[in-house]
Amino acid sequence: MYLTKTITDLQQHLQVAVKKGANIGFVPTMGALHQGHISLIKRALSENEYVVCSIFVNPTQFNQATDLETYPKTPAADVMLLAASGNHVLFHPDVSDIYPNGMQVKPRNLGPVSTIFEGAFRPGHFDGVAEVVSRLFNAVKPTKAYFGLKDYQQCMIIKALVELENIPISLVFCPTQRENDGLAMSSRNRRLSAEQRKTAAIIPQTLAFIRANYSYYKKDELLLAGREMLLGQLQTEYLDIVHAHTLQPLDSASDPAVALFAGRCGEVRLIDNMLLTE
Ligand code: PAF
């Protein structure tokens, strides 16, 4: 696996593959890698001749300094996991490589999906995500880029970014990878105590309950029951059922629907979602 820190070196290295006509698959990450990330690398490897993974903890997407400071970092384990996965290039830039002129975030109109749920609870978060993804896309210039559907709203934001800026990259959104008890794999799970880790399984249980009963009960009844399940276990920020394409309220029972959750298990903020209809 080729390791590089700078955009110039990365681009020089990739030139050889590009000249041979290789498709470049790209998996952007913030490190603290787990099997969810590795599943994205494997998918990228199956669809491209060359795969680049980036590890960059992007300061502009953290709306709270403590969240940035406590974000888990496991650089040695990350390199080992990536090398074993068959990934070809690890791009791990410094802040000054990605933001050479200071941490400026271009204002973008990413549409109504950017201001609700995560957009409302974490003001500025999606502006920072769009900024870094745009800069990383520009550095790597991949054929395809891979993102996990665990960050459902983020996938929609990146789709909006690609459309807004006419970026010639195909996006591939991949299914959420789950632990044996259903908890969505996330770098943040490492920050849970053993007891919190057990408690957190109520999140996928609640979402699975909503999915299993979606065709039998009214939305409000399901949400009430779901919030009851979470009560006393976690601090729920939102649990909602919305249109799967727009994240707006449902118009009819036949609309594609998704259940979205965010909440805190102690200090650790977790998000998850489940599609309720095909
Ligand atoms: O999902 C993530 O890990 C990050 O938000 C991303 C897409 C790598 C941008 O920093």
PDB file of N, CA and C in Angstrom, residues 198-259:
ATOM      1  N   LYS A 198     -23.840  -1.961  25.656  1.00  0.00           N
ATOM      2  CA  LYS A 198     -24.995  -2.883  25.728  1.00  0.00           C
ATOM      3  C   LYS A 198     -26.284  -2.105  25.515  1.00  0.00           C
ATOM      4  N   THR A 199     -26.378  -0.948  26.198  1.00  0.00           N
ATOM      5  CA  THR A 199     -27.587  -0.119  26.105  1.00  0.00           C
ATOM      6  C   THR A 199     -27.850   0.323  24.670  1.00  0.00           C
ATOM      7  N   ALA A 200     -26.761   0.630  23.940  1.00  0.00           N
ATOM      8  CA  ALA A 200     -26.901   1.209  22.591  1.00  0.00           C
ATOM      9  C   ALA A 200     -27.638   0.267  21.632  1.00  0.00           C
ATOM     10  N   ALA A 201     -27.689  -1.024  21.966  1.00  0.00           N
ATOM     11  CA  ALA A 201     -28.390  -1.976  21.086  1.00  0.00           C
ATOM     12  C   ALA A 201     -29.883  -1.671  20.989  1.00  0.00           C
ATOM     13  N   ILE A 202     -30.389  -0.849  21.906  1.00  0.00           N
ATOM     14  CA  ILE A 202     -31.810  -0.469  21.848  1.00  0.00           C
ATOM     15  C   ILE A 202     -32.095   0.377  20.588  1.00  0.00           C
ATOM     16  N   ILE A 203     -31.062   1.003  20.042  1.00  0.00           N
ATOM     17  CA  ILE A 203     -31.277   1.851  18.846  1.00  0.00           C
ATOM     18  C   ILE A 203     -31.725   0.976  17.658  1.00  0.00           C
ATOM     19  N   PRO A 204     -30.909  -0.012  17.232  1.00  0.00           N
ATOM     20  CA  PRO A 204     -31.384  -0.841  16.120  1.00  0.00           C
ATOM     21  C   PRO A 204     -32.638  -1.629  16.468  1.00  0.00           C
ATOM     22  N   GLN A 205     -32.804  -1.986  17.765  1.00  0.00           N
ATOM     23  CA  GLN A 205     -34.026  -2.719  18.150  1.00  0.00           C
ATOM     24  C   GLN A 205     -35.258  -1.841  17.911  1.00  0.00           C
ATOM     25  N   THR A 206     -35.134  -0.563  18.271  1.00  0.00           N
ATOM     26  CA  THR A 206     -36.259   0.358  18.086  1.00  0.00           C
ATOM     27  C   THR A 206     -36.557   0.549  16.601  1.00  0.00           C
ATOM     28  N   LEU A 207     -35.496   0.748  15.828  1.00  0.00           N
ATOM     29  CA  LEU A 207     -35.698   0.962  14.384  1.00  0.00           C
ATOM     30  C   LEU A 207     -36.283  -0.296  13.732  1.00  0.00           C
ATOM     31  N   ALA A 208     -35.811  -1.462  14.163  1.00  0.00           N
ATOM     32  CA  ALA A 208     -36.323  -2.723  13.593  1.00  0.00           C
ATOM     33  C   ALA A 208     -37.781  -2.925  13.994  1.00  0.00           C
ATOM     34  N   PHE A 209     -38.142  -2.508  15.220  1.00  0.00           N
ATOM     35  CA  PHE A 209     -39.537  -2.587  15.666  1.00  0.00           C
ATOM     36  C   PHE A 209     -40.418  -1.711  14.765  1.00  0.00           C
ATOM     37  N   ILE A 210     -39.937  -0.511  14.486  1.00  0.00           N
ATOM     38  CA  ILE A 210     -40.708   0.405  13.624  1.00  0.00           C
ATOM     39  C   ILE A 210     -40.866  -0.210  12.235  1.00  0.00           C
ATOM     40  N   ARG A 211     -39.772  -0.766  11.721  1.00  0.00           N
ATOM     41  CA  ARG A 211     -39.847  -1.355  10.375  1.00  0.00           C
ATOM     42  C   ARG A 211     -40.820  -2.535  10.337  1.00  0.00           C
ATOM     43  N   ALA A 212     -40.739  -3.386  11.378  1.00  0.00           N
ATOM     44  CA  ALA A 212     -41.582  -4.589  11.390  1.00  0.00           C
ATOM     45  C   ALA A 212     -43.070  -4.229  11.476  1.00  0.00           C
ATOM     46  N   ASN A 213     -43.378  -3.092  12.102  1.00  0.00           N
ATOM     47  CA  ASN A 213     -44.791  -2.747  12.324  1.00  0.00           C
ATOM     48  C   ASN A 213     -45.292  -1.638  11.415  1.00  0.00           C
ATOM     49  N   TYR A 214     -44.434  -1.201  10.489  1.00  0.00           N
ATOM     50  CA  TYR A 214     -44.753  -0.010   9.693  1.00  0.00           C
ATOM     51  C   TYR A 214     -46.064  -0.133   8.907  1.00  0.00           C
ATOM     52  N   SER A 215     -46.351  -1.319   8.395  1.00  0.00           N
ATOM     53  CA  SER A 215     -47.565  -1.436   7.572  1.00  0.00           C
ATOM     54  C   SER A 215     -48.822  -1.650   8.420  1.00  0.00           C
ATOM     55  N   TYR A 216     -48.662  -1.845   9.722  1.00  0.00           N
ATOM     56  CA  TYR A 216     -49.833  -2.154  10.560  1.00  0.00           C
ATOM     57  C   TYR A 216     -50.314  -0.972  11.400  1.00  0.00           C
ATOM     58  N   TYR A 217     -49.415  -0.039  11.723  1.00  0.00           N
ATOM     59  CA  TYR A 217     -49.777   1.042  12.644  1.00  0.00           C
ATOM     60  C   TYR A 217     -49.580   2.404  12.003  1.00  0.00           C
ATOM     61  N   LYS A 218     -50.240   3.420  12.605  1.00  0.00           N
ATOM     62  CA  LYS A 218     -50.049   4.794  12.114  1.00  0.00           C
ATOM     63  C   LYS A 218     -48.663   5.274  12.541  1.00  0.00           C
ATOM     64  N   LYS A 219     -48.135   6.198  11.738  1.00  0.00           N
ATOM     65  CA  LYS A 219     -46.786   6.728  11.991  1.00  0.00           C
ATOM     66  C   LYS A 219     -46.654   7.257  13.433  1.00  0.00           C
ATOM     67  N   ASP A 220     -47.633   8.053  13.874  1.00  0.00           N
ATOM     68  CA  ASP A 220     -47.515   8.668  15.202  1.00  0.00           C
ATOM     69  C   ASP A 220     -47.535   7.627  16.315  1.00  0.00           C
ATOM     70  N   GLU A 221     -48.335   6.576  16.118  1.00  0.00           N
ATOM     71  CA  GLU A 221     -48.387   5.494  17.141  1.00  0.00           C
ATOM     72  C   GLU A 221     -47.024   4.798  17.222  1.00  0.00           C
ATOM     73  N   LEU A 222     -46.450   4.560  16.048  1.00  0.00           N
ATOM     74  CA  LEU A 222     -45.145   3.876  16.017  1.00  0.00           C
ATOM     75  C   LEU A 222     -44.058   4.720  16.660  1.00  0.00           C
ATOM     76  N   LEU A 223     -44.104   6.031  16.361  1.00  0.00           N
ATOM     77  CA  LEU A 223     -43.070   6.919  16.918  1.00  0.00           C
ATOM     78  C   LEU A 223     -43.198   7.007  18.436  1.00  0.00           C
ATOM     79  N   LEU A 224     -44.461   7.022  18.904  1.00  0.00           N
ATOM     80  CA  LEU A 224     -44.701   7.072  20.350  1.00  0.00           C
ATOM     81  C   LEU A 224     -44.119   5.811  21.005  1.00  0.00           C
ATOM     82  N   ALA A 225     -44.434   4.666  20.398  1.00  0.00           N
ATOM     83  CA  ALA A 225     -43.937   3.398  20.951  1.00  0.00           C
ATOM     84  C   ALA A 225     -42.408   3.347  20.880  1.00  0.00           C
ATOM     85  N   GLY A 226     -41.859   3.835  19.781  1.00  0.00           N
ATOM     86  CA  GLY A 226     -40.406   3.844  19.611  1.00  0.00           C
ATOM     87  C   GLY A 226     -39.731   4.727  20.650  1.00  0.00           C
ATOM     88  N   ARG A 227     -40.305   5.915  20.871  1.00  0.00           N
ATOM     89  CA  ARG A 227     -39.704   6.836  21.859  1.00  0.00           C
ATOM     90  C   ARG A 227     -39.788   6.237  23.257  1.00  0.00           C
ATOM     91  N   GLU A 228     -40.883   5.499  23.521  1.00  0.00           N
ATOM     92  CA  GLU A 228     -41.030   4.795  24.819  1.00  0.00           C
ATOM     93  C   GLU A 228     -39.900   3.785  24.995  1.00  0.00           C
ATOM     94  N   MET A 229     -39.584   3.067  23.918  1.00  0.00           N
ATOM     95  CA  MET A 229     -38.530   2.039  24.007  1.00  0.00           C
ATOM     96  C   MET A 229     -37.186   2.674  24.370  1.00  0.00           C
ATOM     97  N   LEU A 230     -36.968   3.878  23.848  1.00  0.00           N
ATOM     98  CA  LEU A 230     -35.669   4.540  24.053  1.00  0.00           C
ATOM     99  C   LEU A 230     -35.596   5.268  25.391  1.00  0.00           C
ATOM    100  N   LEU A 231     -36.785   5.621  25.913  1.00  0.00           N
ATOM    101  CA  LEU A 231     -36.871   6.439  27.123  1.00  0.00           C
ATOM    102  C   LEU A 231     -36.095   5.793  28.280  1.00  0.00           C
ATOM    103  N   GLY A 232     -35.324   6.594  28.985  1.00  0.00           N
ATOM    104  CA  GLY A 232     -34.597   6.082  30.150  1.00  0.00           C
ATOM    105  C   GLY A 232     -33.324   5.344  29.770  1.00  0.00           C
ATOM    106  N   GLN A 233     -33.162   5.016  28.502  1.00  0.00           N
ATOM    107  CA  GLN A 233     -31.965   4.286  28.067  1.00  0.00           C
ATOM    108  C   GLN A 233     -30.955   5.256  27.450  1.00  0.00           C
ATOM    109  N   LEU A 234     -31.503   6.138  26.600  1.00  0.00           N
ATOM    110  CA  LEU A 234     -30.665   7.079  25.865  1.00  0.00           C
ATOM    111  C   LEU A 234     -31.362   8.420  25.853  1.00  0.00           C
ATOM    112  N   GLN A 235     -30.586   9.464  25.552  1.00  0.00           N
ATOM    113  CA  GLN A 235     -31.203  10.783  25.396  1.00  0.00           C
ATOM    114  C   GLN A 235     -31.495  10.985  23.916  1.00  0.00           C
ATOM    115  N   THR A 236     -32.753  10.820  23.535  1.00  0.00           N
ATOM    116  CA  THR A 236     -33.091  10.911  22.109  1.00  0.00           C
ATOM    117  C   THR A 236     -33.095  12.368  21.649  1.00  0.00           C
ATOM    118  N   GLU A 237     -32.409  12.639  20.549  1.00  0.00           N
ATOM    119  CA  GLU A 237     -32.483  13.988  19.953  1.00  0.00           C
ATOM    120  C   GLU A 237     -33.598  14.018  18.919  1.00  0.00           C
ATOM    121  N   TYR A 238     -33.641  13.008  18.072  1.00  0.00           N
ATOM    122  CA  TYR A 238     -34.809  12.870  17.203  1.00  0.00           C
ATOM    123  C   TYR A 238     -35.013  11.410  16.841  1.00  0.00           C
ATOM    124  N   LEU A 239     -36.290  11.062  16.694  1.00  0.00           N
ATOM    125  CA  LEU A 239     -36.691   9.776  16.122  1.00  0.00           C
ATOM    126  C   LEU A 239     -37.861  10.142  15.233  1.00  0.00           C
ATOM    127  N   ASP A 240     -37.729   9.921  13.937  1.00  0.00           N
ATOM    128  CA  ASP A 240     -38.795  10.358  13.035  1.00  0.00           C
ATOM    129  C   ASP A 240     -38.907   9.401  11.849  1.00  0.00           C
ATOM    130  N   ILE A 241     -40.059   9.476  11.212  1.00  0.00           N
ATOM    131  CA  ILE A 241     -40.286   8.701   9.980  1.00  0.00           C
ATOM    132  C   ILE A 241     -40.580   9.732   8.892  1.00  0.00           C
ATOM    133  N   VAL A 242     -39.754   9.738   7.859  1.00  0.00           N
ATOM    134  CA  VAL A 242     -39.899  10.770   6.822  1.00  0.00           C
ATOM    135  C   VAL A 242     -39.744  10.155   5.434  1.00  0.00           C
ATOM    136  N   HIS A 243     -39.969  11.005   4.438  1.00  0.00           N
ATOM    137  CA  HIS A 243     -39.817  10.573   3.049  1.00  0.00           C
ATOM    138  C   HIS A 243     -38.355  10.202   2.806  1.00  0.00           C
ATOM    139  N   ALA A 244     -38.140   9.014   2.246  1.00  0.00           N
ATOM    140  CA  ALA A 244     -36.767   8.499   2.117  1.00  0.00           C
ATOM    141  C   ALA A 244     -35.916   9.291   1.123  1.00  0.00           C
ATOM    142  N   HIS A 245     -36.545  10.055   0.221  1.00  0.00           N
ATOM    143  CA  HIS A 245     -35.752  10.792  -0.782  1.00  0.00           C
ATOM    144  C   HIS A 245     -35.547  12.252  -0.421  1.00  0.00           C
ATOM    145  N   THR A 246     -36.507  12.803   0.338  1.00  0.00           N
ATOM    146  CA  THR A 246     -36.433  14.253   0.617  1.00  0.00           C
ATOM    147  C   THR A 246     -36.236  14.560   2.108  1.00  0.00           C
ATOM    148  N   LEU A 247     -36.467  13.580   2.947  1.00  0.00           N
ATOM    149  CA  LEU A 247     -36.472  13.720   4.420  1.00  0.00           C
ATOM    150  C   LEU A 247     -37.558  14.691   4.906  1.00  0.00           C
ATOM    151  N   GLN A 248     -38.523  14.966   4.045  1.00  0.00           N
ATOM    152  CA  GLN A 248     -39.657  15.821   4.427  1.00  0.00           C
ATOM    153  C   GLN A 248     -40.788  14.917   4.937  1.00  0.00           C
ATOM    154  N   PRO A 249     -41.814  15.512   5.606  1.00  0.00           N
ATOM    155  CA  PRO A 249     -42.933  14.691   6.085  1.00  0.00           C
ATOM    156  C   PRO A 249     -43.561  13.887   4.941  1.00  0.00           C
ATOM    157  N   LEU A 250     -44.094  12.718   5.279  1.00  0.00           N
ATOM    158  CA  LEU A 250     -44.696  11.844   4.267  1.00  0.00           C
ATOM    159  C   LEU A 250     -46.024  12.429   3.793  1.00  0.00           C
ATOM    160  N   ASP A 251     -46.293  12.289   2.493  1.00  0.00           N
ATOM    161  CA  ASP A 251     -47.577  12.743   1.964  1.00  0.00           C
ATOM    162  C   ASP A 251     -48.595  11.619   1.947  1.00  0.00           C
ATOM    163  N   SER A 252     -48.117  10.416   1.647  1.00  0.00           N
ATOM    164  CA  SER A 252     -49.064   9.301   1.589  1.00  0.00           C
ATOM    165  C   SER A 252     -48.375   8.023   2.083  1.00  0.00           C
ATOM    166  N   ALA A 253     -49.215   7.033   2.421  1.00  0.00           N
ATOM    167  CA  ALA A 253     -48.707   5.782   2.992  1.00  0.00           C
ATOM    168  C   ALA A 253     -47.823   5.037   1.998  1.00  0.00           C
ATOM    169  N   SER A 254     -47.965   5.374   0.703  1.00  0.00           N
ATOM    170  CA  SER A 254     -47.169   4.640  -0.288  1.00  0.00           C
ATOM    171  C   SER A 254     -45.814   5.314  -0.556  1.00  0.00           C
ATOM    172  N   ASP A 255     -45.541   6.452   0.079  1.00  0.00           N
ATOM    173  CA  ASP A 255     -44.243   7.120  -0.113  1.00  0.00           C
ATOM    174  C   ASP A 255     -43.111   6.236   0.403  1.00  0.00           C
ATOM    175  N   PRO A 256     -41.949   6.263  -0.249  1.00  0.00           N
ATOM    176  CA  PRO A 256     -40.799   5.564   0.333  1.00  0.00           C
ATOM    177  C   PRO A 256     -40.433   6.228   1.665  1.00  0.00           C
ATOM    178  N   ALA A 257     -40.226   5.417   2.694  1.00  0.00           N
ATOM    179  CA  ALA A 257     -40.039   5.997   4.031  1.00  0.00           C
ATOM    180  C   ALA A 257     -38.769   5.491   4.693  1.00  0.00           C
ATOM    181  N   VAL A 258     -38.205   6.358   5.545  1.00  0.00           N
ATOM    182  CA  VAL A 258     -37.027   5.969   6.329  1.00  0.00           C
ATOM    183  C   VAL A 258     -37.250   6.433   7.768  1.00  0.00           C
ATOM    184  N   ALA A 259     -36.789   5.630   8.721  1.00  0.00           N
ATOM    185  CA  ALA A 259     -36.817   6.052  10.123  1.00  0.00           C
ATOM    186  C   ALA A 259     -35.421   6.541  10.470  1.00  0.00           C
TER     187      ALA A 259
END
